[in-house]
Short mmCIF file of C-alpha atoms in Angstrom, two decimals:
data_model
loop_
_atom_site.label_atom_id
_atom_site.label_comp_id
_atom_site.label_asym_id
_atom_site.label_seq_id
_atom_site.Cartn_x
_atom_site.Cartn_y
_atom_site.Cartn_z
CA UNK A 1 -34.64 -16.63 67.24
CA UNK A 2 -33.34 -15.55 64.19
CA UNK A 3 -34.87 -15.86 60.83
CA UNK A 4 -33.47 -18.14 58.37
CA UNK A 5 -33.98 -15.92 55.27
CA UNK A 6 -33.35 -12.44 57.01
CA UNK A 7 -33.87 -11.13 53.22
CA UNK A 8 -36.73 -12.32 52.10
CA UNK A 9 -38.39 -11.00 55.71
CA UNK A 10 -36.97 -8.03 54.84
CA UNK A 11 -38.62 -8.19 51.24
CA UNK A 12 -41.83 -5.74 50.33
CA UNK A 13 -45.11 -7.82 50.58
CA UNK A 14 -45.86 -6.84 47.05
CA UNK A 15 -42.31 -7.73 45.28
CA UNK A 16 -42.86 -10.60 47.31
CA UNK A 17 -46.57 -11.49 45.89
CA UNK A 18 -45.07 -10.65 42.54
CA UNK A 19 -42.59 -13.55 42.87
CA UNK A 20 -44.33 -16.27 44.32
CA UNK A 21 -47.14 -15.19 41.36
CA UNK A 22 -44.31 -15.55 38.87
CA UNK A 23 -43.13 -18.77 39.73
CA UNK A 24 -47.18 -20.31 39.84
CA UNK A 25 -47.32 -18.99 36.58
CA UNK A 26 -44.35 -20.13 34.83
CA UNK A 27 -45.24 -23.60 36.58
CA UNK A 28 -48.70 -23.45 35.00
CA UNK A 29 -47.39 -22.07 31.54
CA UNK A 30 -44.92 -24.78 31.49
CA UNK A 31 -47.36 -27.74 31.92
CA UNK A 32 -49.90 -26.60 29.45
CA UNK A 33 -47.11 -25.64 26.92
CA UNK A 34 -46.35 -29.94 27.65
CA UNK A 35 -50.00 -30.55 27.26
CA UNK A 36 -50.34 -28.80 24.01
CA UNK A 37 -47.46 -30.50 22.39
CA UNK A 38 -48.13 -33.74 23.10
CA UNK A 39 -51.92 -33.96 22.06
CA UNK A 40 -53.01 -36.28 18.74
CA UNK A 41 -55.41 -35.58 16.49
CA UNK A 42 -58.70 -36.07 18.12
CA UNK A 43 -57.49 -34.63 21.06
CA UNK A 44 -56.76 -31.25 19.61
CA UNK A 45 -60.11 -31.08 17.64
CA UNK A 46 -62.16 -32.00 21.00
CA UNK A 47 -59.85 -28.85 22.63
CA UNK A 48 -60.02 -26.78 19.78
CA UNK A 49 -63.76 -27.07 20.57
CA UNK A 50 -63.83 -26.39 23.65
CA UNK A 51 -61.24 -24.02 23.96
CA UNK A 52 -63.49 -22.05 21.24
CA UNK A 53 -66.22 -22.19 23.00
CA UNK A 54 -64.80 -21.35 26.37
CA UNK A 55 -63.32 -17.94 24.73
CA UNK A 56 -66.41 -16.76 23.44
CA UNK A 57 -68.52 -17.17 26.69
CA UNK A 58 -65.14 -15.73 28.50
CA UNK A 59 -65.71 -12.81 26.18
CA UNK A 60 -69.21 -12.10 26.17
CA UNK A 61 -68.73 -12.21 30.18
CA UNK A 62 -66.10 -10.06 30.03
CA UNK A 63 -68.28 -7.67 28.10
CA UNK A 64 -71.07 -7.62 30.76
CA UNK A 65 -73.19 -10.52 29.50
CA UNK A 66 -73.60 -12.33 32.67
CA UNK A 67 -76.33 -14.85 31.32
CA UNK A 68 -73.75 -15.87 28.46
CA UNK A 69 -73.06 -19.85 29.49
CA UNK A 70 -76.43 -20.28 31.00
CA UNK A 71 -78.34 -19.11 27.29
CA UNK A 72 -75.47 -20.16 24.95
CA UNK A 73 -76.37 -23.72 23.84
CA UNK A 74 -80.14 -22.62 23.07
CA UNK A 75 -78.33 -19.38 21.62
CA UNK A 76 -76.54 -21.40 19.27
CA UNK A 77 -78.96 -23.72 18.36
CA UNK A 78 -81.38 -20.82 17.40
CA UNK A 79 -83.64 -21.76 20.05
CA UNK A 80 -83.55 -18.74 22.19
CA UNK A 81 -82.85 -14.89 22.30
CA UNK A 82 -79.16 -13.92 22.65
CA UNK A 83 -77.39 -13.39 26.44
CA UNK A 84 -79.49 -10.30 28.15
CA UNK A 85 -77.96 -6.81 26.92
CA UNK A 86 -77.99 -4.17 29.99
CA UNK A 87 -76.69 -0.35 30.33
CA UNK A 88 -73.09 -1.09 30.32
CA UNK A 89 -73.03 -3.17 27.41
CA UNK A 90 -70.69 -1.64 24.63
CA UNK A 91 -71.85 -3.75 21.87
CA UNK A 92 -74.73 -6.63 20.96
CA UNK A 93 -73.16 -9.85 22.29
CA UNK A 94 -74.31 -11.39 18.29
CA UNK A 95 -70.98 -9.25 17.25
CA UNK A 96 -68.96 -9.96 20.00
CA UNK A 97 -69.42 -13.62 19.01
CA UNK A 98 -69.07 -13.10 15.51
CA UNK A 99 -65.81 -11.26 16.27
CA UNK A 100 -64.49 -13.63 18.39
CA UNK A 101 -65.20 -17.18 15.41
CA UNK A 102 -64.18 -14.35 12.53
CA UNK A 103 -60.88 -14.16 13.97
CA UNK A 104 -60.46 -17.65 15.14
CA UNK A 105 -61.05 -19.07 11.79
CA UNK A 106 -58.07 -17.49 10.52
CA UNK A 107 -55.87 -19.10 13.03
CA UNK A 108 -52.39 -20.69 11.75
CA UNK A 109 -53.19 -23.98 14.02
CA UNK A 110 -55.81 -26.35 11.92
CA UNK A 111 -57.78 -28.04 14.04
CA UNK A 112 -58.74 -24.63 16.06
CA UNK A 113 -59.32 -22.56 12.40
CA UNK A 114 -61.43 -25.82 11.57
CA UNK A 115 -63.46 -25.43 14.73
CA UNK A 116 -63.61 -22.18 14.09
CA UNK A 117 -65.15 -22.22 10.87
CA UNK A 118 -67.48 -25.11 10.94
CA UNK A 119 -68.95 -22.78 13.75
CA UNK A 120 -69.28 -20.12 11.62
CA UNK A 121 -71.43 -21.60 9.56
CA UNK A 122 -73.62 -23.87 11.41
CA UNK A 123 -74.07 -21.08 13.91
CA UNK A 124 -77.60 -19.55 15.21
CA UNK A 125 -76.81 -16.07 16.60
CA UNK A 126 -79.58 -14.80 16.84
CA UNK A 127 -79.16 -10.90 17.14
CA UNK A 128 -81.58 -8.50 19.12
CA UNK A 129 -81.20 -5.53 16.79
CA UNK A 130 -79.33 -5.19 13.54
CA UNK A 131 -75.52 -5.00 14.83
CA UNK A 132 -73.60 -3.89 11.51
CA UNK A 133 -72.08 -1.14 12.97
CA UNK A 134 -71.43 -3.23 16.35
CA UNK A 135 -69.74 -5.79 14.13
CA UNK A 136 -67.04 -3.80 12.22
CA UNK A 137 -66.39 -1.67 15.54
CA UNK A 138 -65.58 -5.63 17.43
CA UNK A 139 -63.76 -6.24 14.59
CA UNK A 140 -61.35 -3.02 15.07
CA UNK A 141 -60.91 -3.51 18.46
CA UNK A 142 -59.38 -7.40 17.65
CA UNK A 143 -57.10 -5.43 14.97
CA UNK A 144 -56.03 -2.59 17.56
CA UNK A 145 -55.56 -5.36 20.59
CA UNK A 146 -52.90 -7.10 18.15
CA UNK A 147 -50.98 -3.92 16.85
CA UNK A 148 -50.52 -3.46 21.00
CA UNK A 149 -49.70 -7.08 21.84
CA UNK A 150 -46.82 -6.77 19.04
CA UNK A 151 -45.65 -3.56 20.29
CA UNK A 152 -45.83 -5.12 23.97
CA UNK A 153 -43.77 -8.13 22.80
CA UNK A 154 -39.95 -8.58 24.44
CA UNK A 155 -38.63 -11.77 23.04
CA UNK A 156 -35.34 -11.37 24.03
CA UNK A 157 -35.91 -9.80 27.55
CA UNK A 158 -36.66 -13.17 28.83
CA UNK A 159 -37.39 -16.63 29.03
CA UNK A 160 -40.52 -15.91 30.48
CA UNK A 161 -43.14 -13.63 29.26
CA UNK A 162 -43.83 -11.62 32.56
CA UNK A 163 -42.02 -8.07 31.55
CA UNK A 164 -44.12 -8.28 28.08
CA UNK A 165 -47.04 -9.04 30.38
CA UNK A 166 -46.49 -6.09 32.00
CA UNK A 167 -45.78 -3.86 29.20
CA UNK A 168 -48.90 -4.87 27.82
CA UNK A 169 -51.06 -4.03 30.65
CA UNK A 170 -49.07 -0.82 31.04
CA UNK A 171 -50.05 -0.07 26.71
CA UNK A 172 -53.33 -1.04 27.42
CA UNK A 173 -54.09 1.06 30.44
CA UNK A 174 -52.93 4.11 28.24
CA UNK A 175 -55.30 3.28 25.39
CA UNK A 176 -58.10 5.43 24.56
CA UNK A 177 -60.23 2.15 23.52
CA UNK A 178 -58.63 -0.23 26.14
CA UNK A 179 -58.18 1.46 29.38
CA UNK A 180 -60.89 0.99 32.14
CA UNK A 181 -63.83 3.70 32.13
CA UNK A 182 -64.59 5.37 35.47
CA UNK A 183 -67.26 4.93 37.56
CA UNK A 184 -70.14 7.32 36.75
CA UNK A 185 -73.96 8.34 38.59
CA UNK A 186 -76.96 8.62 38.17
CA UNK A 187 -79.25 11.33 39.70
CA UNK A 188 -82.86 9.50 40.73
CA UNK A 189 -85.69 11.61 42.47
CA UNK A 190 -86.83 9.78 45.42
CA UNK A 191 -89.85 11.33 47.82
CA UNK A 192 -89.09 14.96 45.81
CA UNK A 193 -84.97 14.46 46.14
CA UNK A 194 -82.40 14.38 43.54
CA UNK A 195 -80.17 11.44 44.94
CA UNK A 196 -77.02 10.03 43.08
CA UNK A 197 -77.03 6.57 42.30
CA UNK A 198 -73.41 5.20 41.81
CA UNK A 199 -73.68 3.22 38.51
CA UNK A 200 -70.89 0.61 37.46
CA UNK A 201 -68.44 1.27 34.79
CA UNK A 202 -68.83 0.23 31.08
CA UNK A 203 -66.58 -2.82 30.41
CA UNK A 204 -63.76 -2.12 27.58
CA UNK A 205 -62.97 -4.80 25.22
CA UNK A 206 -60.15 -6.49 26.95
CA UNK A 207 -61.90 -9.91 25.38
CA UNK A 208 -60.02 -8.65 21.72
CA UNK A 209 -56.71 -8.73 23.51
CA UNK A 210 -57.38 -12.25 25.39
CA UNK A 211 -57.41 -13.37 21.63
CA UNK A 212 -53.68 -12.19 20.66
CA UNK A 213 -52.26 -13.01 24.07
CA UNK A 214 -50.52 -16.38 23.18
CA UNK A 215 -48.12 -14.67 20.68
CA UNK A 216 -46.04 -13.35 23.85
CA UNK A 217 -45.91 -16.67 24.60
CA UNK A 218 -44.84 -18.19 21.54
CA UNK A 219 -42.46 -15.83 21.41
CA UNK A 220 -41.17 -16.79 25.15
CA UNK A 221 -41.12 -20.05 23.51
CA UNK A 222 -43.43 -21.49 25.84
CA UNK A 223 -46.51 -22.17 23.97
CA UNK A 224 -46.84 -23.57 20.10
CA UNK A 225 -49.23 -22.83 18.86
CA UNK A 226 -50.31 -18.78 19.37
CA UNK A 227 -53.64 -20.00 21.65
CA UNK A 228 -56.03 -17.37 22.69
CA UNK A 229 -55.96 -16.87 26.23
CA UNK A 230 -59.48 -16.24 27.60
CA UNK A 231 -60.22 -14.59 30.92
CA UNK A 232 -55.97 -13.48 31.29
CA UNK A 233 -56.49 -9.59 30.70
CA UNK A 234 -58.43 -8.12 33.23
CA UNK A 235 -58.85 -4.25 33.98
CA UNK A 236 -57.94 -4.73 37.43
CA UNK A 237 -54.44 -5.11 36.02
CA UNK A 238 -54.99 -2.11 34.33
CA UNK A 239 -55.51 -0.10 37.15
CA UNK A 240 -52.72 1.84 39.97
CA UNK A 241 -53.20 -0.32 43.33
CA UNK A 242 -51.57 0.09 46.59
CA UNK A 243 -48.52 -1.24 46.89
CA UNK A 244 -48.02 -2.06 43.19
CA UNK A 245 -50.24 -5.28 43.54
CA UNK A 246 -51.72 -4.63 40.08
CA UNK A 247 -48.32 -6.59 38.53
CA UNK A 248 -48.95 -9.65 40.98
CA UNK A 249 -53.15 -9.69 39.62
CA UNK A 250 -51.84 -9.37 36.28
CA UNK A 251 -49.64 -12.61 36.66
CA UNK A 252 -51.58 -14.63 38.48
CA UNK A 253 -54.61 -14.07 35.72
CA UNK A 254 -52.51 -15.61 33.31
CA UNK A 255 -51.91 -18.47 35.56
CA UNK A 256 -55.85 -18.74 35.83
CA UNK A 257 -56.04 -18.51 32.42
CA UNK A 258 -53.08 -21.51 31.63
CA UNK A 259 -54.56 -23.95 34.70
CA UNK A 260 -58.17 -23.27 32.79
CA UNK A 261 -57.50 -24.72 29.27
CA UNK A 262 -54.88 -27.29 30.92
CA UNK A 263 -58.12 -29.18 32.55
CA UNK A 264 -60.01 -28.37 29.15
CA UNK A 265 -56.98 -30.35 27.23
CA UNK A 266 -57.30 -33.19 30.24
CA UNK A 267 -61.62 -33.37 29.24
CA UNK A 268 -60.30 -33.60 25.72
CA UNK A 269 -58.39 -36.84 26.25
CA UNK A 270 -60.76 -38.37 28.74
CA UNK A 271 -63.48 -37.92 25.66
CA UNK A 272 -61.30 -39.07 22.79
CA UNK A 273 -60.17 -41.95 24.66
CA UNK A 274 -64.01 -42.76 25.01
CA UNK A 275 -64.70 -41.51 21.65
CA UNK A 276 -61.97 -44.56 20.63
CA UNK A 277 -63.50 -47.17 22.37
CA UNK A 278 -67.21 -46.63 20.80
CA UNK A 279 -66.01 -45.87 17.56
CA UNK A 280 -63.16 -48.23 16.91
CA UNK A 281 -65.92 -50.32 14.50
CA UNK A 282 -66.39 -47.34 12.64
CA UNK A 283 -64.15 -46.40 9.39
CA UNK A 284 -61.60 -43.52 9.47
CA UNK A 285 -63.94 -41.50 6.53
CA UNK A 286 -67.08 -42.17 8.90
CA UNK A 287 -69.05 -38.86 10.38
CA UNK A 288 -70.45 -39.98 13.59
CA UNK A 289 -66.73 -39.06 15.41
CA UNK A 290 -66.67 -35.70 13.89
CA UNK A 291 -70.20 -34.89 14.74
CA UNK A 292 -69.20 -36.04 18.30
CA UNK A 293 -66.46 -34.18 18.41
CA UNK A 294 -68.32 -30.96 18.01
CA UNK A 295 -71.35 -32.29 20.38
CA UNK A 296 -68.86 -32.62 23.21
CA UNK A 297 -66.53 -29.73 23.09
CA UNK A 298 -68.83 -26.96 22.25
CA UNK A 299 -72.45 -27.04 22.10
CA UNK A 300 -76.10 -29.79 21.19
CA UNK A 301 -76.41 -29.87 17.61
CA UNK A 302 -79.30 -29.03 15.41
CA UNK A 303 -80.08 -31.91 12.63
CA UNK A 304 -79.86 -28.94 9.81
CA UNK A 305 -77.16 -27.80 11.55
CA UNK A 306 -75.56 -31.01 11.38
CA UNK A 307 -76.31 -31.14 7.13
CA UNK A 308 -74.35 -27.51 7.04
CA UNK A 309 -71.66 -28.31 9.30
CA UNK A 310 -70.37 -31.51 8.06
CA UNK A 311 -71.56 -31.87 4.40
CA UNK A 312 -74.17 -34.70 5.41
CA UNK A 313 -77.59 -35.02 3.33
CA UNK A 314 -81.10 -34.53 5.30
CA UNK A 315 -80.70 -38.86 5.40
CA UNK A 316 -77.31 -39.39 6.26
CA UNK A 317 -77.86 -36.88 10.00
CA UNK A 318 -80.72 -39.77 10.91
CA UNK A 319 -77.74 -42.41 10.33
CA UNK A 320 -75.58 -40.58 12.10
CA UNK A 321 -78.10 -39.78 14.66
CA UNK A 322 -78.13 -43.51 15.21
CA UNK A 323 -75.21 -44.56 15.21
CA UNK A 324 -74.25 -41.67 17.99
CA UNK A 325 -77.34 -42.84 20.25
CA UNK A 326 -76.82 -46.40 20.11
CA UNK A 327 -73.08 -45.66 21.91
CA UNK A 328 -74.40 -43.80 23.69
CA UNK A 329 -72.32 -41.13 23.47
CA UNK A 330 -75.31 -38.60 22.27
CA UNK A 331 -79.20 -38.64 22.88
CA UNK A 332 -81.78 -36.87 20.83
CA UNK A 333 -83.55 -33.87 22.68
CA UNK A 334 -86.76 -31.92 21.44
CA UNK A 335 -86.89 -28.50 22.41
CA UNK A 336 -89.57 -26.25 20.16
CA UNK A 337 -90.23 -28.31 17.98
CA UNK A 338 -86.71 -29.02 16.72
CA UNK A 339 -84.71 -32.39 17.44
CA UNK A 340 -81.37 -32.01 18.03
CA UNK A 341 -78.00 -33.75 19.28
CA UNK A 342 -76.59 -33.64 23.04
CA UNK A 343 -73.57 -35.06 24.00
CA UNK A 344 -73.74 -37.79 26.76
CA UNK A 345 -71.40 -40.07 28.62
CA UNK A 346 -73.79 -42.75 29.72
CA UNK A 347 -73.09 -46.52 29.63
CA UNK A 348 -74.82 -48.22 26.91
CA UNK A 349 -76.32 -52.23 26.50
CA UNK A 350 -73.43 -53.03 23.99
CA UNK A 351 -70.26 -53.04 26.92
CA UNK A 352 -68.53 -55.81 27.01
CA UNK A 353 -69.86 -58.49 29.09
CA UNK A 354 -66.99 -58.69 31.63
CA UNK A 355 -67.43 -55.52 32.89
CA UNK A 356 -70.62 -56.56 34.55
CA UNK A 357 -68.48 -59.64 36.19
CA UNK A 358 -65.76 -57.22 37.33
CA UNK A 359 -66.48 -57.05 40.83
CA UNK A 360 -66.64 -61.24 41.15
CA UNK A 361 -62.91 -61.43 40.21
CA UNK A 362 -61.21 -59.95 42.63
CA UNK A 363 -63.08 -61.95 45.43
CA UNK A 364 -62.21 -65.35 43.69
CA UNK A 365 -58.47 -64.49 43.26
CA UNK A 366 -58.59 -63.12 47.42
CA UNK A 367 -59.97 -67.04 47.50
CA UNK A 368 -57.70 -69.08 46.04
CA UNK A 369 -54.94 -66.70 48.02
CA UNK A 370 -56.37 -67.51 51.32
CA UNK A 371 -56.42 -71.14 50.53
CA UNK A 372 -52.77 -70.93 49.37
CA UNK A 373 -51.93 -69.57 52.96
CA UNK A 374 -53.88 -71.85 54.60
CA UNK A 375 -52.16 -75.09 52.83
CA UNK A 376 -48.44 -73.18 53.54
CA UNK A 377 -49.82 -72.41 57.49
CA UNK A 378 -51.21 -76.19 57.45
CA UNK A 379 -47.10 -77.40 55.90
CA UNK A 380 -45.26 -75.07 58.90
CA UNK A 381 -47.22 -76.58 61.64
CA UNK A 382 -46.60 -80.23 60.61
CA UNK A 383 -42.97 -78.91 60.29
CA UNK A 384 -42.67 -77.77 63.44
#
């Protein structure tokens, strides 16, 4: 039998891969460029959060801090040692952080520069070592990765931003601070041999780059505003593989990327619609919804972390304190000594008392149907 599409058969695997990873992409581009655009006020704090939060653990991952999600709330909160430093880490993940919210709170969209900065000072990073050096050298590699994505940028080229994509992942692969390190060795004496030990290659700071990603896209007049990107540069892009498949991982990391802060904007209006019906007692001015806010899309709260953050006196974090448990939307937790907030989602004795009669309605309405039928079965047999 014949093939319907002779051409495509006749198509290399890879240009093919490339394709069907373009069209993913600009399907997943598309619908978080929709989601962006159409979020309110809450909404884009409660992503700006978490979007923040999810691009520094991205980064420190990317970096070769493995432990970075698992330590980061206790991290933050001061209550524990940073994520675990090893051989191939470049800098102390206390920069890498610090990099990351530094450059953030510059951002031209509000509520993510907000985010940004109220993190920057409430913030309990604890470092390892002193990281001065580590700091200003993370802070040159965000300046160099945005000098590259400008130069990579091709407004005009196309609607869609795959050719810049490319470009960039072709600049990057030929910079001396970008491009991925070789695999090196390590000679070990075992039982009176020298035997080489294969040990993996340093990470580069693709992380920097992840952060100046979304002007491509603004440019391709997909995404408004400039959003960083996290996990979308990898340095398997970077490298030559067979067949040319490096384009097709390139694209479909960016997809990744776009699908990943899609479902963090889809959290963001599950919680504010919550956040609505708790609050909607509360005045506009009141702090309990911005605390929240924070407690939800990024990390538990410290009471003197709260006082920093938000402006609120040593009294005013026990109101709010209250006010947040007795929603239920936040429970205090003790941990060393020191009481903090945690976000929560539980039910709380103050729902309204027909949700606990929910389930009886629908069997009393199925009721008075079957009696209906029964009275219009009862009328056609007397008819008949």
């Amino acid at each position: 039998m014949a093939s319907p599409d002779p051409w495509y058969d006749d198509e290399p695997p890879a240009l093919r891969e490339l394709g069907e990873a373009q069209a993913n992409c600009a399907l997943a581009l598309g619908r978080l460029g929709g989601l962006v655009s159409m979020l309110d006020s809450a909404e884009s704090r409660l992503f700006s959060y978490a979007l923040l939060r999810t691009t520094i653990i991205s980064a420190l991952a990317q970096a070769g801090f493995a432990d970075a999600a698992f330590r980061f709330n206790a991290w933050f909160g001061g209550l524990d040692r940073g994520p675990q430093e090893n051989a191939s880490s470049q800098w102390s993940a206390h920069a890498i952080a610090r990099a990351v919210v530094g450059e953030l709170s510059n951002h031209p969209w509000e509520p993510l520069a907000t985010a940004a900065q109220t993190v920057a000072v409430s913030a309990r990073f604890v470092s390892d070592r002193p990281d001065h050096l580590d700091l200003a050298a993370a802070s040159d590699a965000v300046d160099r990765a945005v000098a590259i994505v400008v130069q990579a940028d091709r407004p005009d080229e196309s609607p869609l931003p795959i050719k810049a994509l490319i470009a960039l992942n072709a600049l990057l692969a030929a910079d001396q601070m970008f491009a991925p390190l070789e695999q090196g060795a390590r000679m070990l004496g075992i039982s009176g041999r020298d035997i080489a030990v294969d040990q993996p290659a340093p990470p580069t700071p693709l992380w920097a780059v992840d952060l100046a990603l979304g002007s491509i896209l603004t440019s391709a007049g997909i995404l408004r505003p400039a959003l960083p990107m996290p996990g979308a540069i990898r340095a398997e892009a970077l490298r030559p593989a067979e067949g040319g498949r490096h384009d097709a991982i390139a694209v479909k990391a960016l997809e990744a990327s776009a699908v990943a802060m899609a479902g963090l904007i889809q959290d963001a209006r599950t919680a504010a619609s919550l956040m609505r019906a708790r609050f909607s007692h509360l005045r506009s001015s009141a702090r309990a919804p911005q605390v929240w806010m924070m407690l939800a899309g990024f990390a538990p709260l410290g009471l003197d972390q709260m006082t920093i953050a938000f402006g609120i006196s040593r009294r005013g974090t026990y109101a709010v304190s209250d006010a947040l448990t007795a929603s239920g939307l936040a429970e205090r937790v003790t941990e060393k000594g020191k009481v903090s907030l945690r976000a929560t989602m539980s039910p709380t004795a103050e729902e309204p008392a027909y949700a606990a009669e929910a389930p009886a309605l629908p069997a009393l309405a199925i009721a008075e149907f079957d009696a209906a039928m029964a009275e219009l079965d009862r009328l056609l047999s007397r008819s008949e």
